[in-house]
Coordinates of C-alpha atoms in Angstrom, one line a residue:
M29 CA 11.4 -21.7 -17.9
S30 CA 8.8 -18.9 -18.0
V31 CA 9.0 -15.8 -20.1
Y32 CA 6.9 -12.7 -19.4
I33 CA 5.8 -10.6 -22.3
L34 CA 4.2 -7.2 -21.9
G35 CA 1.5 -6.1 -24.2
Q36 CA 0.1 -2.6 -23.6
F37 CA -3.4 -1.9 -24.8
L38 CA -5.0 1.2 -23.1
P39 CA -6.7 1.3 -20.8
Y40 CA -5.2 -1.9 -19.7
V41 CA -1.7 -3.4 -19.1
F42 CA -1.6 -7.2 -19.7
F43 CA 1.0 -9.5 -18.3
F44 CA 1.1 -12.7 -20.2
E45 CA 3.0 -15.7 -18.8
Y46 CA 4.6 -18.1 -21.3
T47 CA 6.0 -21.5 -20.5
T48 CA 8.6 -22.8 -22.9
K49 CA 8.6 -26.4 -24.0
G50 CA 11.8 -26.5 -25.8
P51 CA 13.7 -24.2 -28.2
G52 CA 11.5 -21.8 -30.0
T53 CA 8.2 -23.0 -28.5
A54 CA 6.0 -21.2 -26.1
V55 CA 2.5 -21.8 -24.8
A56 CA 0.4 -19.0 -23.3
S57 CA -1.2 -19.4 -19.9
K58 CA -5.0 -19.3 -19.9
Q59 CA -5.4 -16.1 -17.9
P60 CA -3.1 -13.1 -18.3
R61 CA -2.5 -10.9 -15.3
Q62 CA -4.4 -7.7 -16.1
E63 CA -4.0 -4.2 -14.7
S64 CA -6.7 -1.6 -15.3
Y65 CA -6.1 2.2 -15.5
E66 CA -9.1 3.5 -17.3
Q67 CA -9.2 7.3 -17.7
A68 CA -12.2 9.2 -16.6
P69 CA -14.3 11.3 -19.1
M70 CA -13.0 14.8 -19.7
Y71 CA -16.0 16.4 -17.9
V72 CA -15.1 14.6 -14.7
A73 CA -11.6 16.1 -14.6
V74 CA -13.1 19.5 -15.4
M75 CA -15.6 19.3 -12.6
T76 CA -12.9 18.0 -10.2
Y77 CA -10.7 21.0 -10.9
L78 CA -13.7 23.3 -10.7
G79 CA -14.7 21.9 -7.3
F80 CA -11.2 22.4 -5.9
G81 CA -11.2 25.9 -7.3
I82 CA -14.4 26.9 -5.6
V83 CA -13.3 25.5 -2.3
T84 CA -10.0 27.3 -2.6
L85 CA -11.7 30.6 -3.3
F86 CA -14.0 30.2 -0.3
G87 CA -10.9 29.3 1.7
Y88 CA -9.3 32.6 0.9
F89 CA -12.5 34.4 1.7
R90 CA -12.7 32.7 5.1
D91 CA -9.1 33.6 5.8
F92 CA -10.0 37.2 5.1
L93 CA -12.9 37.0 7.5
R94 CA -10.5 35.5 10.2
A95 CA -8.0 38.3 9.5
V96 CA -10.5 41.0 10.2
G97 CA -12.0 39.3 13.2
V98 CA -15.3 38.2 11.8
E99 CA -14.6 34.5 12.0
K100 CA -12.9 32.8 14.9
R101 CA -9.4 31.4 14.5
N102 CA -9.3 27.8 15.7
I103 CA -5.9 26.8 14.5
A104 CA -2.6 27.5 16.2
Q105 CA -1.1 30.9 15.4
E106 CA 1.8 33.1 16.4
R107 CA 1.5 35.2 19.5
E108 CA 1.3 39.0 19.0
E109 CA 4.6 39.6 20.8
Q110 CA 6.4 37.1 18.6
K111 CA 5.5 38.5 15.2
D112 CA 9.0 39.6 14.5
F113 CA 10.4 36.1 15.2
V114 CA 11.0 33.4 12.6
P115 CA 7.5 32.0 12.1
L116 CA 6.7 28.8 13.9
Y117 CA 3.5 28.1 12.1
Q118 CA 3.5 28.6 8.3
D119 CA 0.1 30.2 7.6
F120 CA 0.0 29.4 3.9
E121 CA 1.2 25.8 4.4
N122 CA -1.8 25.2 6.7
F123 CA -4.3 26.6 4.2
Y124 CA -5.4 23.2 3.0
T125 CA -5.8 21.9 6.5
R126 CA -7.8 24.9 7.7
N127 CA -10.1 25.3 4.8
L128 CA -10.5 21.9 3.1
Y129 CA -9.5 19.0 5.4
M130 CA -11.2 20.4 8.5
R131 CA -14.5 20.5 6.6
V132 CA -14.4 16.7 6.0
R133 CA -12.3 15.5 8.9
D134 CA -15.2 13.4 10.3
N135 CA -14.3 10.8 7.6
W136 CA -10.9 10.0 9.1
N137 CA -9.5 8.9 12.5
R138 CA -12.7 7.3 13.6
P139 CA -12.2 5.5 17.0
V140 CA -12.6 1.7 16.7
C141 CA -13.5 -0.3 19.8
S142 CA -13.1 -3.9 18.6
L143 CA -10.6 -6.0 16.8
P144 CA -10.2 -5.2 13.0
G145 CA -11.9 -8.4 11.8
P146 CA -14.4 -8.7 9.0
V147 CA -16.8 -6.7 11.1
F148 CA -15.9 -4.2 13.7
D149 CA -17.5 -1.6 16.2
L150 CA -17.1 2.1 15.9
M151 CA -17.6 4.8 18.6
E152 CA -20.1 7.4 17.4
R153 CA -18.9 11.0 17.6
V154 CA -20.3 14.4 16.6
S155 CA -18.8 17.9 16.3
D156 CA -20.3 21.1 17.4
D157 CA -17.7 23.4 15.7
Y158 CA -17.5 22.1 12.2
N159 CA -15.0 19.3 12.9
W160 CA -12.4 21.3 14.8
T161 CA -13.2 19.1 17.9
F162 CA -15.3 16.0 18.4
R163 CA -17.2 14.6 21.3
L164 CA -18.3 11.0 21.8
T165 CA -22.0 10.4 22.1
G166 CA -21.7 7.2 24.1
R167 CA -23.3 5.1 21.4
T168 CA -21.5 2.4 19.4
I169 CA -22.0 1.4 15.8
H170 CA -22.0 -2.4 16.1
N171 CA -21.0 -4.9 13.4
A172 CA -20.1 -2.5 10.6
I173 CA -18.4 -4.4 7.7
N174 CA -14.7 -3.6 7.7
M175 CA -13.5 -2.9 4.2
G176 CA -10.5 -0.8 5.2
S177 CA -8.1 -2.9 7.4
Y178 CA -5.1 -4.8 6.0
N179 CA -6.3 -8.0 7.6
Y180 CA -5.7 -9.9 4.3
L181 CA -5.7 -13.5 5.8
G182 CA -7.9 -12.8 8.7
F183 CA -5.3 -13.5 11.4
A184 CA -6.4 -10.4 13.3
E185 CA -8.7 -12.5 15.4
N186 CA -9.6 -13.3 19.0
N187 CA -10.4 -17.0 18.8
A188 CA -9.1 -18.4 22.0
D189 CA -8.3 -21.8 20.4
F190 CA -6.0 -20.1 17.9
L191 CA -4.3 -17.8 20.4
K192 CA -3.4 -20.4 23.1
T193 CA 0.3 -20.3 22.1
V194 CA 0.3 -16.5 22.2
A195 CA -1.1 -16.5 25.7
A196 CA 1.5 -19.0 26.8
K197 CA 4.4 -17.0 25.4
T198 CA 3.0 -13.9 27.2
Q199 CA 3.1 -15.8 30.5
Q200 CA 6.6 -17.0 29.7
Y201 CA 8.2 -13.8 28.5
G202 CA 5.9 -11.0 29.4
V203 CA 4.9 -8.3 26.9
G204 CA 8.1 -6.2 26.8
V205 CA 11.8 -6.9 26.3
C206 CA 13.2 -3.6 27.7
S207 CA 16.4 -3.8 25.7
T208 CA 17.7 -3.6 22.1
R209 CA 18.7 -6.6 20.1
Q210 CA 22.4 -5.9 20.5
E211 CA 22.3 -5.7 24.3
L212 CA 19.9 -8.0 26.2
G213 CA 16.9 -8.0 23.8
T214 CA 17.5 -11.1 21.7
L215 CA 15.3 -13.9 23.0
S216 CA 15.1 -17.5 21.8
I217 CA 11.7 -16.7 20.3
H218 CA 13.3 -14.0 18.1
E219 CA 15.8 -16.4 16.7
E220 CA 13.1 -19.0 16.1
L221 CA 11.1 -16.3 14.2
E222 CA 14.0 -15.3 12.0
Q223 CA 14.8 -18.9 11.1
L224 CA 11.1 -19.4 10.2
V225 CA 11.0 -16.2 8.1
A226 CA 14.1 -17.3 6.1
S227 CA 12.6 -20.7 5.5
F228 CA 9.2 -19.3 4.4
L229 CA 10.9 -16.9 2.0
K230 CA 13.4 -19.5 0.8
V231 CA 16.4 -17.3 1.5
E232 CA 19.6 -17.8 3.5
S233 CA 18.8 -15.5 6.5
S234 CA 16.5 -12.9 7.9
M235 CA 16.3 -10.2 10.6
T236 CA 13.1 -9.0 12.3
F237 CA 12.3 -5.5 13.7
G238 CA 9.6 -4.2 16.0
M239 CA 8.3 -1.5 13.7
G240 CA 7.4 -1.9 10.0
F241 CA 7.9 1.7 9.0
A242 CA 11.4 1.8 10.6
V243 CA 12.5 -1.3 8.6
N244 CA 12.7 0.9 5.5
S245 CA 13.5 4.3 7.0
M246 CA 16.3 2.9 9.2
N247 CA 17.9 0.2 7.1
I248 CA 18.1 1.9 3.7
P249 CA 20.7 4.3 5.1
A250 CA 22.8 1.3 6.2
I251 CA 22.7 -0.3 2.8
V252 CA 23.5 2.7 0.5
G253 CA 25.0 6.1 1.2
K254 CA 26.8 9.1 -0.3
G255 CA 28.2 8.2 -3.7
G256 CA 25.4 5.8 -4.3
L257 CA 22.4 6.1 -6.6
I258 CA 18.8 5.1 -5.7
L259 CA 16.3 4.6 -8.5
S260 CA 12.9 4.8 -6.9
D261 CA 9.4 4.1 -8.3
E262 CA 7.4 7.3 -8.3
L263 CA 4.6 5.7 -6.2
N264 CA 6.8 4.2 -3.5
H265 CA 5.7 4.4 0.1
T266 CA 6.7 7.3 2.4
S267 CA 8.9 4.9 4.5
L268 CA 11.0 4.1 1.4
I269 CA 11.2 7.8 0.5
L270 CA 12.3 8.8 4.0
G271 CA 14.9 6.0 4.1
A272 CA 16.3 7.2 0.7
R273 CA 16.5 10.8 1.9
L274 CA 18.2 9.8 5.1
S275 CA 20.8 7.8 3.3
G276 CA 22.5 10.7 1.6
A277 CA 22.5 8.9 -1.7
T278 CA 21.4 10.6 -5.0
I279 CA 17.8 9.9 -5.7
R280 CA 16.2 9.6 -9.1
V281 CA 12.5 8.7 -9.7
F282 CA 11.3 6.6 -12.6
K283 CA 7.7 6.4 -13.8
H284 CA 5.5 3.9 -12.1
N285 CA 6.1 0.4 -13.3
N286 CA 7.6 1.8 -16.5
M287 CA 10.5 -0.3 -17.7
H288 CA 11.5 2.1 -20.4
S289 CA 11.9 4.9 -17.9
L290 CA 13.9 2.7 -15.5
E291 CA 16.2 1.4 -18.3
K292 CA 16.8 4.9 -19.5
M293 CA 17.9 5.9 -16.1
L294 CA 20.1 2.8 -15.7
K295 CA 21.8 3.4 -19.0
E296 CA 22.5 7.1 -18.1
A297 CA 23.8 6.1 -14.6
V298 CA 26.2 3.5 -16.1
C299 CA 27.4 5.6 -19.0
S300 CA 27.7 9.0 -17.3
G301 CA 28.4 8.1 -13.7
Q302 CA 28.2 10.7 -10.9
P303 CA 27.5 14.4 -11.7
R304 CA 30.6 16.6 -12.3
T305 CA 33.2 13.9 -11.6
H306 CA 31.7 11.2 -13.8
R307 CA 33.1 8.6 -11.5
P308 CA 31.2 5.3 -11.4
W309 CA 28.4 5.1 -8.8
K310 CA 29.5 3.2 -5.7
K311 CA 26.2 1.4 -5.8
I312 CA 23.0 1.5 -7.8
L313 CA 19.9 0.4 -5.9
I314 CA 16.5 -0.1 -7.5
M315 CA 13.6 0.4 -4.9
V316 CA 10.1 -1.0 -5.7
E317 CA 7.1 -2.4 -3.9
G318 CA 5.4 -5.8 -4.4
I319 CA 1.9 -4.3 -4.3
Y320 CA 1.5 -0.6 -4.4
S321 CA -1.0 0.3 -1.6
M322 CA -2.7 3.2 -3.2
E323 CA -2.9 1.9 -6.8
G324 CA -3.4 -1.8 -6.3
S325 CA -0.8 -2.5 -8.9
V326 CA 1.8 -5.3 -8.9
V327 CA 5.5 -4.8 -9.6
R328 CA 6.8 -6.1 -12.9
L329 CA 9.3 -8.2 -11.1
P330 CA 10.7 -10.4 -13.9
E331 CA 11.5 -7.4 -16.1
I332 CA 13.1 -5.5 -13.2
I333 CA 15.3 -8.4 -12.4
A334 CA 16.3 -8.7 -16.0
L335 CA 17.3 -5.0 -16.0
K336 CA 19.0 -5.3 -12.7
K337 CA 21.2 -8.1 -14.0
K338 CA 21.9 -6.4 -17.2
Y339 CA 23.2 -3.2 -15.6
K340 CA 24.7 -4.8 -12.5
A341 CA 22.4 -3.0 -10.0
Y342 CA 20.9 -4.1 -6.8
L343 CA 17.2 -4.6 -6.1
Y344 CA 15.3 -3.7 -2.9
L345 CA 11.8 -5.2 -2.8
D346 CA 9.2 -4.0 -0.3
E347 CA 6.6 -6.7 0.2
A348 CA 4.6 -5.0 2.9
H349 CA 1.2 -5.6 1.1
S350 CA 2.2 -8.6 -1.0
I351 CA 3.7 -11.1 1.4
G352 CA 1.0 -13.6 2.5
A353 CA -1.5 -12.0 0.2
V354 CA -0.4 -13.2 -3.3
G355 CA 1.2 -16.3 -4.7
P356 CA -0.2 -19.9 -4.7
S357 CA 1.1 -20.4 -1.1
G358 CA 1.2 -16.8 0.1
R359 CA 4.9 -16.2 -0.5
G360 CA 4.5 -12.9 -2.3
V361 CA 5.4 -11.6 -5.7
T362 CA 8.5 -13.8 -6.1
E363 CA 6.2 -16.8 -6.0
L364 CA 3.5 -15.1 -8.1
F365 CA 5.9 -14.6 -10.9
N366 CA 7.9 -17.8 -10.2
V367 CA 11.2 -16.1 -9.9
N368 CA 14.1 -17.1 -7.7
P369 CA 14.1 -15.3 -4.4
S370 CA 17.9 -15.1 -4.6
D371 CA 17.6 -12.7 -7.6
V372 CA 16.2 -10.1 -5.2
D373 CA 19.1 -8.6 -3.2
V374 CA 17.1 -7.2 -0.3
M375 CA 13.6 -8.6 0.6
M376 CA 11.6 -6.5 3.0
G377 CA 8.2 -7.0 4.4
T378 CA 5.9 -6.3 7.3
F379 CA 3.9 -8.4 9.7
T380 CA 1.3 -5.8 10.2
K381 CA -1.0 -6.9 7.4
S382 CA -1.3 -10.6 6.4
F383 CA 0.0 -11.8 9.8
G384 CA -2.2 -9.7 12.0
A385 CA 0.8 -8.6 14.2
A386 CA 3.4 -5.8 14.1
G387 CA 7.0 -5.2 12.9
G388 CA 8.8 -6.2 9.8
Y389 CA 11.8 -8.1 8.4
I390 CA 14.8 -7.8 6.1
A391 CA 15.8 -11.0 4.3
G392 CA 18.4 -12.2 1.8
K393 CA 21.9 -13.5 1.8
K394 CA 23.5 -14.2 5.2
D395 CA 26.3 -11.6 4.6
L396 CA 23.7 -8.9 4.1
V397 CA 21.7 -9.8 7.3
D398 CA 24.9 -10.1 9.4
Y399 CA 26.0 -6.7 8.2
L400 CA 22.7 -5.1 9.1
R401 CA 22.8 -6.6 12.6
G402 CA 25.7 -4.3 13.4
H403 CA 24.9 -1.3 11.3
S404 CA 21.1 -1.0 11.3
H405 CA 19.8 1.9 13.5
S406 CA 16.7 -0.2 14.3
A407 CA 18.9 -3.1 15.6
V408 CA 21.3 -0.9 17.6
Y409 CA 18.8 1.6 19.2
A410 CA 15.3 0.3 19.0
A411 CA 13.7 -2.0 21.5
A412 CA 13.3 -5.6 20.4
M413 CA 10.0 -7.0 19.2
S414 CA 7.5 -7.9 21.9
P415 CA 7.4 -11.7 22.5
P416 CA 3.6 -12.2 22.2
V417 CA 3.8 -10.3 18.8
A418 CA 6.6 -12.7 17.7
E419 CA 4.6 -15.7 18.7
Q420 CA 1.6 -14.4 16.8
I421 CA 3.7 -14.1 13.7
I422 CA 5.1 -17.6 14.2
R423 CA 1.6 -19.0 14.7
A424 CA 0.3 -17.3 11.5
M425 CA 3.4 -18.2 9.4
K426 CA 3.3 -21.9 10.4
C427 CA -0.4 -21.9 9.6
I428 CA 0.2 -20.6 6.1
M429 CA 3.1 -23.1 5.6
G430 CA 1.0 -25.9 6.9
S431 CA 3.6 -26.9 9.4
D432 CA 1.0 -26.8 12.2
G433 CA -0.6 -29.9 10.7
S434 CA -3.6 -28.1 9.2
T435 CA -4.7 -26.8 5.8
E436 CA -6.3 -23.6 7.3
G437 CA -3.5 -21.4 6.1
I438 CA -3.6 -22.4 2.4
R439 CA -7.4 -22.3 2.6
R440 CA -7.2 -18.6 3.7
V441 CA -4.7 -17.8 0.9
R442 CA -7.1 -19.3 -1.7
Q443 CA -10.1 -17.7 -0.2
L444 CA -8.5 -14.3 -0.4
A445 CA -7.7 -14.8 -4.0
E446 CA -11.3 -15.9 -4.7
N447 CA -12.7 -12.9 -2.8
T448 CA -10.4 -10.5 -4.7
R449 CA -11.3 -11.8 -8.2
Y450 CA -15.0 -11.8 -7.3
F451 CA -15.1 -8.3 -5.8
R452 CA -13.1 -6.8 -8.6
A453 CA -15.2 -8.4 -11.3
R454 CA -18.5 -7.3 -9.8
L455 CA -17.4 -3.7 -9.4
K456 CA -16.3 -3.6 -13.1
E457 CA -19.7 -5.0 -14.1
M458 CA -21.4 -2.2 -12.2
G459 CA -19.5 0.4 -14.1
F460 CA -17.0 1.7 -11.5
I461 CA -13.5 2.7 -12.5
I462 CA -11.1 0.6 -10.4
Y463 CA -7.3 0.5 -10.6
G464 CA -4.7 -2.2 -10.1
N465 CA -4.0 -5.8 -10.8
D466 CA -6.6 -8.6 -10.8
D467 CA -4.5 -10.4 -8.2
S468 CA -4.3 -7.5 -5.8
P469 CA -6.5 -7.5 -2.7
V470 CA -6.1 -3.7 -2.6
V471 CA -9.0 -2.3 -4.7
P472 CA -9.0 1.5 -5.4
I473 CA -12.3 2.9 -6.7
L474 CA -12.0 6.2 -8.4
L475 CA -14.3 8.9 -7.0
Y476 CA -12.5 12.0 -8.4
M477 CA -14.5 14.9 -7.1
P478 CA -13.9 16.1 -3.5
G479 CA -17.6 16.5 -2.6
K480 CA -18.3 12.9 -3.8
V481 CA -15.4 11.5 -1.8
V482 CA -16.9 12.7 1.6
A483 CA -20.4 11.9 0.5
F484 CA -19.4 8.4 -0.4
A485 CA -17.7 7.7 3.0
R486 CA -20.7 9.1 5.0
E487 CA -23.3 7.2 2.9
M488 CA -21.4 3.9 3.4
L489 CA -21.1 4.4 7.1
E490 CA -24.8 5.1 7.3
R491 CA -25.2 1.6 5.8
K492 CA -22.8 0.2 8.4
I493 CA -19.9 -0.3 6.0
G494 CA -16.5 1.1 7.1
V495 CA -14.4 2.4 4.1
V496 CA -11.2 4.3 3.7
V497 CA -11.3 7.4 1.4
V498 CA -8.1 9.1 0.1
G499 CA -7.6 12.4 -1.7
F500 CA -5.1 15.1 -2.5
P501 CA -2.3 15.4 -1.5
A502 CA -2.0 11.7 -0.9
T503 CA -3.2 11.1 -4.4
P504 CA -3.1 13.3 -7.6
I505 CA -5.6 16.1 -7.4
T506 CA -7.9 14.5 -10.0
E507 CA -7.7 10.9 -8.7
A508 CA -9.3 10.9 -5.2
R509 CA -10.5 7.4 -4.4
A510 CA -11.9 4.9 -1.9
R511 CA -9.5 2.1 -1.1
F512 CA -11.0 -1.3 -0.3
C513 CA -8.9 -4.1 1.3
L514 CA -10.2 -7.6 0.8
S515 CA -9.8 -10.3 3.5
A516 CA -10.1 -14.0 3.6
S517 CA -12.4 -13.6 6.5
H518 CA -15.0 -11.8 4.4
S519 CA -17.8 -14.2 3.6
R520 CA -19.6 -14.1 0.2
A521 CA -22.7 -12.8 2.0
M522 CA -20.7 -9.8 3.4
L523 CA -19.2 -9.0 0.0
N524 CA -22.6 -9.2 -1.7
Q525 CA -24.0 -6.9 1.0
V526 CA -21.2 -4.4 0.3
L527 CA -21.7 -4.7 -3.4
R528 CA -25.4 -4.1 -3.2
H529 CA -24.9 -0.9 -1.2
M530 CA -22.1 0.1 -3.5
N531 CA -24.5 -0.2 -6.4
E532 CA -27.1 2.0 -4.8
V533 CA -24.6 4.6 -3.6
G534 CA -22.9 4.6 -7.0
D535 CA -26.2 5.4 -8.7
N536 CA -27.3 8.0 -6.1
L537 CA -24.0 9.9 -6.3
C538 CA -23.3 9.2 -10.0
L539 CA -20.0 7.4 -9.4
K540 CA -20.1 4.9 -12.3
F541 CA -17.8 6.7 -14.7
S542 CA -16.6 3.6 -16.7
R543 CA -17.3 3.7 -20.4
L544 CA -16.3 0.0 -20.8
K545 CA -18.7 -2.9 -20.8
Y546 CA -17.8 -6.1 -18.9
S547 CA -19.3 -9.5 -19.0
S548 CA -19.6 -11.8 -16.0
C549 CA -18.4 -14.6 -18.4
P550 CA -15.4 -13.1 -20.3
D551 CA -14.7 -14.7 -23.7
L552 CA -11.8 -17.0 -23.9
C553 CA -9.4 -16.0 -26.6
D554 CA -6.0 -17.1 -27.9
E555 CA -3.4 -14.4 -27.1
T556 CA -0.5 -16.2 -28.7
D557 CA -0.2 -13.7 -31.5
F558 CA 0.2 -10.0 -30.7
D559 CA 2.8 -7.3 -30.8
S560 CA 4.9 -7.3 -27.6
G561 CA 6.2 -4.1 -26.0
S562 CA 9.3 -5.8 -24.6
L563 CA 10.7 -9.3 -24.0
Y564 CA 12.9 -10.3 -21.1
D565 CA 14.0 -13.8 -20.0
P566 CA 14.3 -14.0 -16.2

């Protein structure tokens, strides 16, 4: 039996795993799971706010110039004869787009002309009107190192030997189904895939869908509705938020990965019931993610399961980024924390990342899946998954499980874990502030200031490294970042090349904000004696 104890020591959160060897005995594992959330120096926050303030002032000045006709209006606007109508375009709401985003739009939506492997090709483009429009130059940026795609296990590949079965299924079924699952869209390959997913996750049953985003947004309303309560982590993905809003249930948001905040809301929900009537909630659903795609943090699953059982709630776990990417055999956070999958009421995941395909799944008890087959909007109205896509998922999943007779799948899972630990450790040694869990292949590097965000992306592309940068409003205004996604297909030479350029760019742009010192050979210490923040027995 394992017991997970939380010890909080800023700027880290440590997860220690204990294995009991009888009553009253516990032995600490050698390596705690560590999450880093170092705060930037005060001057960085001040300069970030100052930068946004200056850009905002210039934005208002440019809007004034547009109003008096000095500067050309490029964005959509109301026609003169419709000024008395209800406005179609909210001028103030587009302020950020007009005056901030457009100035740096060249760092997003770059056209890719190859598969999203460890290296990829980008089509070069330029703008003659300050990023309002782009034109292609006809040149291609070849073999840029891809550090942004969710190709965790490297299954987004074009190796003909690996794709023979996909080609065969394309010839057998074609590429489209032209029907919903409830009508004529359920093929034998769909049933085979669903049985394989259930076996992989070690649950009773599963159901697959053709679009990952719709798995959350269209199935949550079928699970919970009016009179129900959804407790949602504040950093949940947009698809979870949309599904919760469409459900009609009451939504309350708890602090990210904060068990005290969650338990406080659970206590209040159980004791007070619904507003005004104080009747018991019909259903209480806790919604969390396995790996949070913008923070790189891992859900505190054992403690959430303990709270769920204590207060008789239900748990909805989104494993879009964790399935295939963590755990000794790639089975996600349930395997990472060694918890029973049956303790998670609704297991959700996507095939768009670790499996190099498209779509997603809902898995759990057979009664749940059978209910969703008749009530899910995605099952009733959406076209079924394309057969070649289903075969690609089957191929990748069998490879991970080893049922194809090879060890390639487990090799990739281990290689991803090795790449993740190596890349994170080297970045910390260099002095960058990075967020997230040491097991997470999502690696956010904090850049903070808006000017440095765009300069970083442009500098890295000049060095033939493709990165993803993210800023406000997708992140807090003072926490703009670059998000790196590690892959098993990244070689050590590729990672070293990226790290070498990161070191240079970090020095040139003054991005090394960390005040902590790291060693490449961390000291071993005995962590069996410390004050614990909370103790739960899963």
